[in-house]
Coordinates of N, CA and C in Angstrom, one line a residue:
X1 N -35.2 4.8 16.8 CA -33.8 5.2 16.8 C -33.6 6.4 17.7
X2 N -32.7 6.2 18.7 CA -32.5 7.4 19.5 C -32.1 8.5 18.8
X3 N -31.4 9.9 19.0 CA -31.0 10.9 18.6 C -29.4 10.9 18.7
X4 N -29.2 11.5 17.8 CA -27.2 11.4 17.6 C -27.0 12.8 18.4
X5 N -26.4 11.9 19.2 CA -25.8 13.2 19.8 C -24.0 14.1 19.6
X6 N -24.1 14.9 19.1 CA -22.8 15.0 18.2 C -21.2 15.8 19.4
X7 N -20.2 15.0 19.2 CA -19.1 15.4 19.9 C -18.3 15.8 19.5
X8 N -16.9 16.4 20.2 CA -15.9 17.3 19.6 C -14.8 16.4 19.9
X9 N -14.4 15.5 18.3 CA -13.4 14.8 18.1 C -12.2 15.2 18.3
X10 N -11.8 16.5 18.3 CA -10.8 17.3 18.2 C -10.2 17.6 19.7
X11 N -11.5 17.7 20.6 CA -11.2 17.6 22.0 C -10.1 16.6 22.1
X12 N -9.9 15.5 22.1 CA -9.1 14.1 22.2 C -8.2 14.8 22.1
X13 N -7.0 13.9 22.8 CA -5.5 14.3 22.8 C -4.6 14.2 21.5
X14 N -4.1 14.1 21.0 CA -3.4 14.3 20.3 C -2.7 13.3 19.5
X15 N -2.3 12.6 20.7 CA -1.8 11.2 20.4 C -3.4 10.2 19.6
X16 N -4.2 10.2 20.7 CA -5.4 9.3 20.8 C -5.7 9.8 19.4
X17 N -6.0 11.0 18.7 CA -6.7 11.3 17.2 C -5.9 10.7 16.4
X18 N -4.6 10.9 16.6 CA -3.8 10.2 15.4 C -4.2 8.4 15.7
X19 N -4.1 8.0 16.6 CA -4.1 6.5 16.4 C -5.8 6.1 15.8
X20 N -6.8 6.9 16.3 CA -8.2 6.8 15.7 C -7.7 6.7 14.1
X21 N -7.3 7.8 13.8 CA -7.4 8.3 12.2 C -6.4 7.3 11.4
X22 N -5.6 7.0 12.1 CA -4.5 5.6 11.5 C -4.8 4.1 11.4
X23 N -5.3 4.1 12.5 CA -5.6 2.4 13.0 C -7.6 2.4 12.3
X24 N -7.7 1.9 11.4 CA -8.8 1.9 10.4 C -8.9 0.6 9.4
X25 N -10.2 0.0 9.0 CA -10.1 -0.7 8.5 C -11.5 -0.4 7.5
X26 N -11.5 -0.7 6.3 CA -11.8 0.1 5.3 C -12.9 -1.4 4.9
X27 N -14.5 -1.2 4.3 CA -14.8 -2.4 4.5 C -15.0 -2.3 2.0
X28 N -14.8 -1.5 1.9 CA -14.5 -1.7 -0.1 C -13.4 -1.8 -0.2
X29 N -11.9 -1.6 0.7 CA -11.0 -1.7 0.1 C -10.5 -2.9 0.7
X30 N -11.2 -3.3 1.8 CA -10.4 -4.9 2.7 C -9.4 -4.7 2.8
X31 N -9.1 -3.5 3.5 CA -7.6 -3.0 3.9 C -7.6 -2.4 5.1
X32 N -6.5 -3.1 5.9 CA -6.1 -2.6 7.6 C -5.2 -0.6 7.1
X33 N -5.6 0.1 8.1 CA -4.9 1.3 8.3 C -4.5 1.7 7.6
X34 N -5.4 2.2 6.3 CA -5.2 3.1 5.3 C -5.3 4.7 5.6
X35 N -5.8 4.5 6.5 CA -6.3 6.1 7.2 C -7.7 6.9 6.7
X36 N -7.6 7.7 7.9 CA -9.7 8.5 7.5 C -9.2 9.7 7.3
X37 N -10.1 10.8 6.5 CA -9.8 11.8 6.6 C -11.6 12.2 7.4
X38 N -11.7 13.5 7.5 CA -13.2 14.0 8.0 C -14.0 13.6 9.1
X39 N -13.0 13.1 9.9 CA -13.3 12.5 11.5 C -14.7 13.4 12.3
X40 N -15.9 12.8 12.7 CA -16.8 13.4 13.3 C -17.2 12.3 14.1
X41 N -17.1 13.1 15.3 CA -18.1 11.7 16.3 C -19.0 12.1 17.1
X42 N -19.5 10.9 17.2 CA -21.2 11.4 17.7 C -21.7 10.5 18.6
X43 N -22.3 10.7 19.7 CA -23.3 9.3 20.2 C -24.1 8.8 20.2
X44 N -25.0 7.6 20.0 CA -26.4 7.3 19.5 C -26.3 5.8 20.1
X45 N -27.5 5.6 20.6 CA -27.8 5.0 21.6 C -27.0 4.0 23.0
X46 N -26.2 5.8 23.4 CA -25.3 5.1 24.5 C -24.4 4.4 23.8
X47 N -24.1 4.8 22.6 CA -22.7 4.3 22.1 C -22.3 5.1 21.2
X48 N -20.5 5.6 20.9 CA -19.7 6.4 20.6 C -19.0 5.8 19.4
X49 N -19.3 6.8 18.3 CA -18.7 6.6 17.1 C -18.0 7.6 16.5
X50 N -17.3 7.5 15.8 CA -16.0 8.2 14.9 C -16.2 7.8 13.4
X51 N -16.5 8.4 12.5 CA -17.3 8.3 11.6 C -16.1 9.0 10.4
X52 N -15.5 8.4 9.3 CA -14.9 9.9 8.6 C -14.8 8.8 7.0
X53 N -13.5 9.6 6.9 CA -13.8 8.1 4.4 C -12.6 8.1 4.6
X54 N -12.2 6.9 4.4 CA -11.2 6.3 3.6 C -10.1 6.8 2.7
X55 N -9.0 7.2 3.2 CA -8.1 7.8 2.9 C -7.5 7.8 1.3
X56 N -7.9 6.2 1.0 CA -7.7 5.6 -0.5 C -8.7 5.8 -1.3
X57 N -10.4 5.7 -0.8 CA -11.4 5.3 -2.1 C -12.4 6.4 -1.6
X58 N -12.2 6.7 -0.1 CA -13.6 7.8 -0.1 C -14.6 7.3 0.3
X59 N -14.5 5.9 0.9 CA -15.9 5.1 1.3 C -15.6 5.8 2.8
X60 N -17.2 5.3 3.5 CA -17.4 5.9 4.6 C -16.9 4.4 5.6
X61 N -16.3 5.3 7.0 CA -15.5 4.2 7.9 C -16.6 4.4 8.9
X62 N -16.7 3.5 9.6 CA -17.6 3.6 10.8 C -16.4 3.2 11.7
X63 N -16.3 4.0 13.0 CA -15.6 3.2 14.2 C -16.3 3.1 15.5
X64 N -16.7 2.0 15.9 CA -17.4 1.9 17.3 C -16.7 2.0 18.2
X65 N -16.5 3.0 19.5 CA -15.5 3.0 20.5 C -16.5 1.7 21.5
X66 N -15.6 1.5 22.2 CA -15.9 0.4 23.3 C -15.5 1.6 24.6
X67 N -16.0 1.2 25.9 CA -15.4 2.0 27.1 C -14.1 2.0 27.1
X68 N -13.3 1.0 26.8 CA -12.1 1.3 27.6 C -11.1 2.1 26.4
X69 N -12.1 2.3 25.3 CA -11.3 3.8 24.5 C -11.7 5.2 24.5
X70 N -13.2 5.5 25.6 CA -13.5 6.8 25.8 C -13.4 6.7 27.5

């Protein structure tokens, strides 16, 4: 496994963090866009994630960005 290389989520615009932190899907609650709180992202093997919990239960969200969202 490569090394996580860790990024500054906060850099993002303004708009783009809120839609990350809103647009979520929660895999214990089977619920679309409950929201994340504790947003951290990082990269690991040439791919970009956004990582934070579940606004409702506290489980951890993974989000895989694709290119055409970094």
């Amino acid at each position: 496994m490569s090394e996580r290389i860790e990024r500054d989520f906060f850099a993002r615009d303004e708009e783009e963090q809120k839609a990350f932190l809103e647009q979520t899907w929660c895999d214990n609650c089977m619920e679309v866009n409950l929201g994340m709180v504790d947003p951290v992202e990082y990269e690991q093997n040439e791919i970009v994630f956004i990582e934070g919990k579940c606004k409702r239960c506290g489980n951890v969200i993974l989000t895989e960005l694709t290119d055409e969202e970094f």
